[in-house]
Amino acid sequence: MLDFSRKDYSKEELLRIMASDDPEILQALFSQARKIRKEVQGNKIFAYGFVYFTTYCRNNCNFCYYRNSNKIERYRKNKDEVLAISKSLIDSGVNLIDLTMGEDPQYHAEDFETVCQIIKEIKDVYDTPVMISPGVVNHNIIDKFAEAGADFYALYQETHNRELYAKMRVGQDYDARMNAKLYAKEKGIYIEEGLLAGIGETSEDIVDSLLTMGEIGARQVRVMSFIPQEGSPMEDCKTPDRIEELKIIALMRLLYPSALIPASLDVDGIRGLKDRINAGANLITSIIPPKSGFMGVAHSTMDVDEGGRTVEEAASILDEMGLRIASKEEYEAFLRQ
Ligand code: SAM
Ligand code: MD0
């Protein structure tokens, strides 16, 4: 049996864990991940509001519903709409607003002026941390995000296998994506790195990604299982068994005890929350107010209008698990650590 009470694991050990389906090993892994989270933050779990404010995108990612060539209905929200939904999320108890967008040519054309105004207002008027997920932008735009007060820049490589990356993010430069992240970090913005599970990666690819996340100094690290999207080239590919995502969450917790690691409601909706928290996640993402006209990404509508993706709903599940949503002060103290 592996000794899970350490921080250092060799590549071979990580590979062995990824390859294992021994229930005893997996239970020991998840239990250690929960133990570490408890040591770091007791019974508190963080929560982020998700504001996907434009679904227009110039890219053609093979896995994505919102890829440019998919003929779908799209929306672009204005500043007032974005601020109104952000305020309602903050009032409901989220700890941060994640402003996410497709690589919308209209926002690029105006040099992200409106986005910076929104960031500033959420920071200065609502006094709430902000994550910006804009895709790849130039360094001068990242400078503007830093000036506006953005706390996090989220930009997921999806995989650190360059060949597989090229098949997923078709026509997008691997290094430009990585360098944007590294530049944001240099500017004092926390970065989030992420990977997609179930896109044809090997266990070695996953272990490489896990180690890269540490090397680049990501404060937040995530994994999401691939969900097939209607109209996309990967429409007929299968979604992976969730055990892979759960093992990756637990390994991220073992390797990076104080990292922010999401249990995303975007993958399996609210019913997927418990397993991800039990695997060591310390943060709930993709909270979206019902009937707001805003969408998710991997599951654009699942549980949204039904009110399943709310702080209230998540809090009642956490309560059954002896956990609770952190307060504003608790999250901000955690960030300062
Ligand atoms: N457009 C920006 C970008 O590409 O960085 C930000 C939003 S992007 C839509 C956010 C992330 O959602 C992607 O990086 C990917 O990890 C995840 N995602 C997109 N489509 C998905 C799918 N079909 N299944 C699971 N995750 C998906
Ligand atoms: C999530 N649907 O947290 C969101 C999204 C983008 N920064 C995050 C993938 O699951």
Short mmCIF file of C-alpha atoms and ligand atoms in Angstrom, two decimals:
data_model
loop_
_atom_site.label_atom_id
_atom_site.label_comp_id
_atom_site.label_asym_id
_atom_site.label_seq_id
_atom_site.Cartn_x
_atom_site.Cartn_y
_atom_site.Cartn_z
CA MET A 1 0.00 0.00 0.00
CA LEU A 2 1.28 3.48 -0.85
CA ASP A 3 1.99 5.90 1.96
CA PHE A 4 -0.20 8.91 1.20
CA SER A 5 0.98 11.04 4.09
CA ARG A 6 3.72 12.74 2.07
CA LYS A 7 3.98 15.69 -0.27
CA ASP A 8 6.57 14.29 -2.63
CA TYR A 9 5.71 11.60 -5.10
CA SER A 10 7.84 10.21 -7.88
CA LYS A 11 6.46 10.18 -11.39
CA GLU A 12 6.26 6.37 -11.14
CA GLU A 13 4.15 6.55 -7.99
CA LEU A 14 1.78 9.08 -9.57
CA LEU A 15 1.45 6.81 -12.59
CA ARG A 16 0.70 3.82 -10.36
CA ILE A 17 -2.07 5.75 -8.62
CA MET A 18 -3.56 6.91 -11.92
CA ALA A 19 -3.52 3.31 -13.17
CA SER A 20 -5.03 1.84 -10.01
CA ASP A 21 -8.61 0.73 -9.65
CA ASP A 22 -8.02 -0.96 -6.30
CA PRO A 23 -10.84 0.32 -4.04
CA GLU A 24 -8.60 0.22 -0.99
CA ILE A 25 -5.96 2.43 -2.62
CA LEU A 26 -8.57 4.85 -3.95
CA GLN A 27 -10.32 5.16 -0.59
CA ALA A 28 -6.96 5.85 1.09
CA LEU A 29 -6.21 8.47 -1.58
CA PHE A 30 -9.53 10.32 -1.17
CA SER A 31 -9.39 10.11 2.59
CA GLN A 32 -5.90 11.65 2.66
CA ALA A 33 -7.03 14.40 0.26
CA ARG A 34 -9.92 15.29 2.63
CA LYS A 35 -7.58 15.19 5.62
CA ILE A 36 -5.21 17.66 3.96
CA ARG A 37 -8.08 20.00 3.04
CA LYS A 38 -9.32 19.88 6.63
CA GLU A 39 -5.86 20.73 7.96
CA VAL A 40 -5.65 23.67 5.57
CA GLN A 41 -9.12 25.15 5.94
CA GLY A 42 -11.22 23.19 8.42
CA ASN A 43 -14.83 22.73 7.29
CA LYS A 44 -14.91 25.75 4.96
CA ILE A 45 -15.52 25.46 1.20
CA PHE A 46 -15.23 28.43 -1.18
CA ALA A 47 -17.76 29.34 -3.88
CA TYR A 48 -17.37 31.27 -7.16
CA GLY A 49 -20.05 32.91 -9.25
CA PHE A 50 -19.80 32.21 -12.96
CA VAL A 51 -20.58 35.01 -15.44
CA TYR A 52 -20.21 33.85 -19.04
CA PHE A 53 -20.88 37.25 -20.57
CA THR A 54 -20.24 36.65 -24.28
CA THR A 55 -20.52 33.35 -26.11
CA TYR A 56 -19.12 34.74 -29.37
CA CYS A 57 -15.72 33.20 -30.11
CA ARG A 58 -13.18 33.39 -32.92
CA ASN A 59 -11.68 29.99 -32.02
CA ASN A 60 -12.57 26.52 -33.18
CA CYS A 61 -11.70 24.26 -30.26
CA ASN A 62 -12.77 20.75 -31.22
CA PHE A 63 -14.27 20.00 -27.80
CA CYS A 64 -16.29 23.18 -27.37
CA TYR A 65 -19.97 23.92 -27.97
CA TYR A 66 -19.22 27.60 -28.56
CA ARG A 67 -16.58 27.02 -31.28
CA ASN A 68 -16.85 29.59 -34.03
CA SER A 69 -18.20 27.28 -36.71
CA ASN A 70 -20.96 25.78 -34.54
CA LYS A 71 -24.23 27.30 -35.67
CA ILE A 72 -25.79 28.05 -32.30
CA GLU A 73 -27.64 30.94 -30.73
CA ARG A 74 -25.16 33.28 -29.05
CA TYR A 75 -25.40 36.23 -26.70
CA ARG A 76 -23.29 39.19 -25.70
CA LYS A 77 -24.26 40.90 -22.43
CA ASN A 78 -23.66 44.58 -21.77
CA LYS A 79 -21.93 46.17 -18.78
CA ASP A 80 -25.13 46.75 -16.81
CA GLU A 81 -26.29 43.18 -17.30
CA VAL A 82 -22.92 41.81 -16.21
CA LEU A 83 -22.84 44.04 -13.14
CA ALA A 84 -26.41 43.16 -12.20
CA ILE A 85 -25.81 39.40 -12.31
CA SER A 86 -22.50 39.81 -10.48
CA LYS A 87 -24.23 41.75 -7.70
CA SER A 88 -26.94 39.13 -7.34
CA LEU A 89 -24.29 36.38 -7.13
CA ILE A 90 -22.36 38.33 -4.50
CA ASP A 91 -25.55 38.90 -2.49
CA SER A 92 -26.22 35.17 -2.62
CA GLY A 93 -22.85 34.51 -0.93
CA VAL A 94 -20.22 33.73 -3.59
CA ASN A 95 -16.61 34.64 -2.72
CA LEU A 96 -15.44 35.68 -6.20
CA ILE A 97 -16.83 36.56 -9.63
CA ASP A 98 -15.38 34.64 -12.60
CA LEU A 99 -15.84 36.83 -15.69
CA THR A 100 -15.61 34.39 -18.58
CA MET A 101 -15.86 35.06 -22.30
CA GLY A 102 -15.36 33.49 -25.70
CA GLU A 103 -12.60 35.21 -27.67
CA ASP A 104 -15.18 37.71 -28.90
CA PRO A 105 -13.81 39.92 -31.73
CA GLN A 106 -15.98 42.82 -30.53
CA TYR A 107 -14.30 42.97 -27.10
CA HIS A 108 -10.90 42.58 -28.70
CA ALA A 109 -11.70 45.50 -31.06
CA GLU A 110 -12.41 47.83 -28.14
CA ASP A 111 -9.23 46.76 -26.31
CA PHE A 112 -11.22 45.35 -23.39
CA GLU A 113 -12.22 48.82 -22.15
CA THR A 114 -15.68 47.64 -21.00
CA VAL A 115 -14.25 44.51 -19.38
CA CYS A 116 -11.78 46.63 -17.40
CA GLN A 117 -14.58 48.94 -16.27
CA ILE A 118 -16.56 45.90 -15.08
CA ILE A 119 -13.55 44.49 -13.20
CA LYS A 120 -12.95 47.87 -11.54
CA GLU A 121 -16.55 48.25 -10.49
CA ILE A 122 -16.81 44.73 -9.01
CA LYS A 123 -13.56 45.37 -7.13
CA ASP A 124 -14.14 48.94 -6.00
CA VAL A 125 -17.90 49.13 -5.54
CA TYR A 126 -18.82 45.52 -4.67
CA ASP A 127 -15.50 44.93 -2.89
CA THR A 128 -15.25 41.39 -4.28
CA PRO A 129 -12.36 39.45 -5.84
CA VAL A 130 -12.46 38.92 -9.62
CA MET A 131 -11.19 36.21 -11.92
CA ILE A 132 -10.93 36.98 -15.61
CA SER A 133 -11.16 34.13 -18.16
CA PRO A 134 -10.78 35.90 -21.51
CA GLY A 135 -8.77 33.34 -23.50
CA VAL A 136 -5.42 34.48 -24.87
CA VAL A 137 -4.88 38.25 -24.90
CA ASN A 138 -1.83 40.46 -25.54
CA HIS A 139 0.48 41.43 -22.72
CA ASN A 140 -0.73 45.04 -22.79
CA ILE A 141 -4.28 43.82 -22.11
CA ILE A 142 -3.00 41.74 -19.21
CA ASP A 143 -1.36 44.94 -17.89
CA LYS A 144 -4.79 46.60 -18.07
CA PHE A 145 -6.42 43.71 -16.18
CA ALA A 146 -3.75 44.03 -13.49
CA GLU A 147 -4.36 47.79 -13.23
CA ALA A 148 -8.12 47.25 -13.02
CA GLY A 149 -7.48 44.95 -10.05
CA ALA A 150 -8.11 41.44 -11.43
CA ASP A 151 -7.06 38.87 -8.82
CA PHE A 152 -6.95 35.78 -11.07
CA TYR A 153 -6.30 35.02 -14.73
CA ALA A 154 -7.73 31.64 -15.76
CA LEU A 155 -6.38 30.05 -18.90
CA TYR A 156 -6.46 26.29 -19.25
CA GLN A 157 -3.94 24.52 -21.43
CA GLU A 158 -6.28 21.43 -21.34
CA THR A 159 -3.22 19.17 -21.82
CA HIS A 160 0.54 19.65 -21.74
CA ASN A 161 1.07 17.19 -24.55
CA ARG A 162 1.70 19.52 -27.50
CA GLU A 163 0.42 17.07 -30.11
CA LEU A 164 -2.83 16.49 -28.27
CA TYR A 165 -3.14 20.24 -27.63
CA ALA A 166 -2.88 20.91 -31.38
CA LYS A 167 -5.76 18.48 -31.98
CA MET A 168 -7.94 20.19 -29.37
CA ARG A 169 -7.15 23.89 -29.71
CA VAL A 170 -6.88 23.84 -33.48
CA GLY A 171 -4.74 26.64 -34.92
CA GLN A 172 -3.91 28.09 -31.48
CA ASP A 173 -0.29 28.50 -30.43
CA TYR A 174 0.69 26.42 -27.38
CA ASP A 175 3.43 28.79 -26.27
CA ALA A 176 1.35 31.93 -26.69
CA ARG A 177 -1.25 30.41 -24.36
CA MET A 178 1.34 29.35 -21.81
CA ASN A 179 3.21 32.66 -22.01
CA ALA A 180 0.07 34.74 -21.43
CA LYS A 181 -0.42 32.84 -18.18
CA LEU A 182 3.19 33.24 -17.11
CA TYR A 183 3.09 36.96 -17.92
CA ALA A 184 -0.04 37.44 -15.81
CA LYS A 185 1.71 35.75 -12.90
CA GLU A 186 4.72 38.02 -13.34
CA LYS A 187 2.32 40.98 -13.08
CA GLY A 188 1.13 39.76 -9.68
CA ILE A 189 -2.11 38.11 -10.84
CA TYR A 190 -2.81 34.60 -9.52
CA ILE A 191 -3.17 32.06 -12.31
CA GLU A 192 -5.44 29.09 -12.80
CA GLU A 193 -4.27 26.15 -14.90
CA GLY A 194 -6.58 23.35 -16.02
CA LEU A 195 -6.83 20.11 -17.86
CA LEU A 196 -9.53 18.22 -19.69
CA ALA A 197 -9.94 14.53 -18.87
CA GLY A 198 -11.10 12.08 -21.52
CA ILE A 199 -9.70 13.66 -24.68
CA GLY A 200 -7.29 10.87 -25.58
CA GLU A 201 -4.62 11.60 -22.99
CA THR A 202 -2.42 8.92 -21.42
CA SER A 203 -1.71 8.59 -17.69
CA GLU A 204 1.72 10.00 -18.45
CA ASP A 205 0.15 13.09 -19.99
CA ILE A 206 -1.88 13.58 -16.82
CA VAL A 207 1.13 13.20 -14.57
CA ASP A 208 3.06 15.69 -16.75
CA SER A 209 0.18 18.14 -16.39
CA LEU A 210 0.04 17.65 -12.63
CA LEU A 211 3.73 18.43 -12.32
CA THR A 212 3.58 21.38 -14.75
CA MET A 213 0.83 22.98 -12.67
CA GLY A 214 3.29 23.15 -9.78
CA GLU A 215 6.21 24.30 -11.91
CA ILE A 216 4.30 27.30 -13.26
CA GLY A 217 3.09 28.27 -9.77
CA ALA A 218 -0.66 28.04 -10.38
CA ARG A 219 -2.65 29.06 -7.30
CA GLN A 220 -5.77 27.38 -8.66
CA VAL A 221 -5.71 24.07 -10.55
CA ARG A 222 -8.57 22.20 -12.14
CA VAL A 223 -9.69 19.20 -14.11
CA MET A 224 -12.97 18.80 -15.96
CA SER A 225 -14.23 15.66 -17.65
CA PHE A 226 -14.90 16.17 -21.33
CA ILE A 227 -18.61 16.47 -22.21
CA PRO A 228 -19.47 15.81 -25.90
CA GLN A 229 -21.08 18.82 -27.60
CA GLU A 230 -23.74 18.75 -30.28
CA GLY A 231 -22.48 20.04 -33.63
CA SER A 232 -18.79 19.82 -32.68
CA PRO A 233 -16.20 17.48 -34.26
CA MET A 234 -16.02 15.54 -30.96
CA GLU A 235 -19.79 15.14 -30.73
CA ASP A 236 -19.57 11.32 -30.89
CA CYS A 237 -16.64 10.91 -28.50
CA LYS A 238 -17.48 9.39 -25.12
CA THR A 239 -17.41 11.23 -21.84
CA PRO A 240 -14.87 9.52 -19.53
CA ASP A 241 -15.59 7.58 -16.36
CA ARG A 242 -15.59 10.13 -13.53
CA ILE A 243 -13.09 8.16 -11.47
CA GLU A 244 -10.31 9.71 -13.60
CA GLU A 245 -11.38 13.26 -12.70
CA LEU A 246 -11.75 12.30 -9.03
CA LYS A 247 -8.28 10.74 -8.87
CA ILE A 248 -6.79 13.85 -10.49
CA ILE A 249 -8.55 16.13 -7.98
CA ALA A 250 -7.19 14.03 -5.10
CA LEU A 251 -3.66 13.99 -6.52
CA MET A 252 -3.73 17.77 -6.99
CA ARG A 253 -4.66 18.08 -3.32
CA LEU A 254 -1.82 15.78 -2.23
CA LEU A 255 0.73 17.60 -4.38
CA TYR A 256 -0.54 21.13 -3.69
CA PRO A 257 -2.15 21.16 -0.22
CA SER A 258 -3.20 24.81 -0.23
CA ALA A 259 -4.25 25.10 -3.88
CA LEU A 260 -7.74 26.17 -4.87
CA ILE A 261 -9.20 23.09 -6.57
CA PRO A 262 -12.70 23.36 -8.06
CA ALA A 263 -15.61 20.99 -7.86
CA SER A 264 -17.19 22.36 -11.03
CA LEU A 265 -20.98 22.21 -11.25
CA ASP A 266 -20.51 22.48 -15.02
CA VAL A 267 -19.62 18.82 -15.52
CA ASP A 268 -22.38 16.85 -13.77
CA GLY A 269 -24.51 19.62 -12.31
CA ILE A 270 -25.30 19.78 -8.61
CA ARG A 271 -25.42 15.98 -8.29
CA GLY A 272 -21.70 15.87 -9.05
CA LEU A 273 -20.79 18.09 -6.12
CA LYS A 274 -20.47 15.55 -3.31
CA ASP A 275 -18.02 13.19 -5.04
CA ARG A 276 -15.73 16.03 -6.06
CA ILE A 277 -15.71 17.51 -2.57
CA ASN A 278 -15.07 14.03 -1.17
CA ALA A 279 -12.08 13.74 -3.51
CA GLY A 280 -10.49 16.83 -1.95
CA ALA A 281 -11.86 19.83 -3.90
CA ASN A 282 -12.14 22.97 -1.75
CA LEU A 283 -14.08 25.27 -4.06
CA ILE A 284 -17.42 25.16 -5.89
CA THR A 285 -17.40 26.82 -9.31
CA SER A 286 -19.98 27.51 -12.00
CA ILE A 287 -22.65 28.90 -9.69
CA ILE A 288 -25.19 30.60 -11.99
CA PRO A 289 -28.43 32.32 -10.97
CA PRO A 290 -31.57 30.69 -12.40
CA LYS A 291 -33.47 32.31 -15.27
CA SER A 292 -30.80 34.94 -15.78
CA GLY A 293 -30.15 34.20 -19.45
CA PHE A 294 -26.51 33.30 -18.70
CA MET A 295 -25.09 29.89 -19.59
CA GLY A 296 -22.55 27.30 -18.49
CA VAL A 297 -19.81 25.91 -20.74
CA ALA A 298 -19.53 22.11 -20.62
CA HIS A 299 -23.23 21.81 -19.78
CA SER A 300 -24.67 25.06 -21.05
CA THR A 301 -28.04 24.77 -19.30
CA MET A 302 -27.94 21.78 -16.91
CA ASP A 303 -29.50 22.69 -13.51
CA VAL A 304 -29.31 26.43 -14.26
CA ASP A 305 -32.95 27.49 -14.53
CA GLU A 306 -33.98 24.78 -12.08
CA GLY A 307 -31.97 26.66 -9.45
CA GLY A 308 -29.58 23.75 -8.92
CA ARG A 309 -26.45 25.83 -9.40
CA THR A 310 -26.99 28.18 -6.48
CA VAL A 311 -25.13 28.82 -3.24
CA GLU A 312 -28.26 27.81 -1.36
CA GLU A 313 -28.48 24.43 -3.05
CA ALA A 314 -24.74 23.78 -2.68
CA ALA A 315 -24.79 24.88 0.97
CA SER A 316 -27.50 22.38 1.86
CA ILE A 317 -25.44 19.53 0.37
CA LEU A 318 -22.33 20.73 2.20
CA ASP A 319 -24.32 20.91 5.41
CA GLU A 320 -25.10 17.17 5.16
CA MET A 321 -21.36 16.60 4.82
CA GLY A 322 -20.46 18.68 7.89
CA LEU A 323 -19.07 21.47 5.69
CA ARG A 324 -20.11 25.07 4.95
CA ILE A 325 -19.55 27.93 2.51
CA ALA A 326 -16.78 30.31 3.61
CA SER A 327 -17.56 33.95 4.36
CA LYS A 328 -16.10 36.83 2.35
CA GLU A 329 -13.56 37.50 5.13
CA GLU A 330 -12.53 33.84 5.33
CA TYR A 331 -11.92 33.60 1.58
CA GLU A 332 -9.95 36.83 1.49
CA ALA A 333 -7.82 35.74 4.46
CA PHE A 334 -7.13 32.45 2.64
CA LEU A 335 -5.97 34.36 -0.45
CA ARG A 336 -3.57 36.46 1.62
CA GLN A 337 -1.89 33.37 3.17
N1 SAM B 1 -12.76 31.14 -24.01
C1 SAM B 1 -11.86 31.13 -22.90
C2 SAM B 1 -10.77 30.12 -23.08
O1 SAM B 1 -10.84 29.32 -24.01
O2 SAM B 1 -9.83 30.11 -22.27
C3 SAM B 1 -12.56 30.91 -21.56
C4 SAM B 1 -13.73 29.97 -21.53
S1 SAM B 1 -13.47 28.31 -22.02
C5 SAM B 1 -15.06 28.13 -22.72
C6 SAM B 1 -13.39 27.53 -20.45
C7 SAM B 1 -13.02 26.08 -20.37
O3 SAM B 1 -14.16 25.26 -20.40
C8 SAM B 1 -12.12 25.48 -21.43
O4 SAM B 1 -10.80 25.89 -21.28
C9 SAM B 1 -12.31 23.99 -21.17
O5 SAM B 1 -11.41 23.52 -20.19
C10 SAM B 1 -13.74 23.93 -20.61
N2 SAM B 1 -14.62 23.27 -21.58
C11 SAM B 1 -15.02 23.75 -22.77
N3 SAM B 1 -15.75 22.83 -23.43
C12 SAM B 1 -15.80 21.74 -22.63
C13 SAM B 1 -16.39 20.45 -22.78
N4 SAM B 1 -17.01 20.10 -23.88
N5 SAM B 1 -16.27 19.58 -21.76
C14 SAM B 1 -15.59 19.92 -20.63
N6 SAM B 1 -15.00 21.12 -20.46
C15 SAM B 1 -15.09 22.01 -21.44
C1 MD0 B 2 -16.49 26.44 -14.29
N1 MD0 B 2 -18.02 26.76 -16.15
O1 MD0 B 2 -15.93 26.95 -13.33
C2 MD0 B 2 -16.91 27.32 -15.44
C3 MD0 B 2 -15.75 27.62 -16.39
C4 MD0 B 2 -13.91 29.32 -16.62
N2 MD0 B 2 -12.98 30.07 -15.85
C5 MD0 B 2 -14.66 28.41 -15.69
C6 MD0 B 2 -15.23 26.37 -17.09
O2 MD0 B 2 -16.73 25.25 -14.31
#
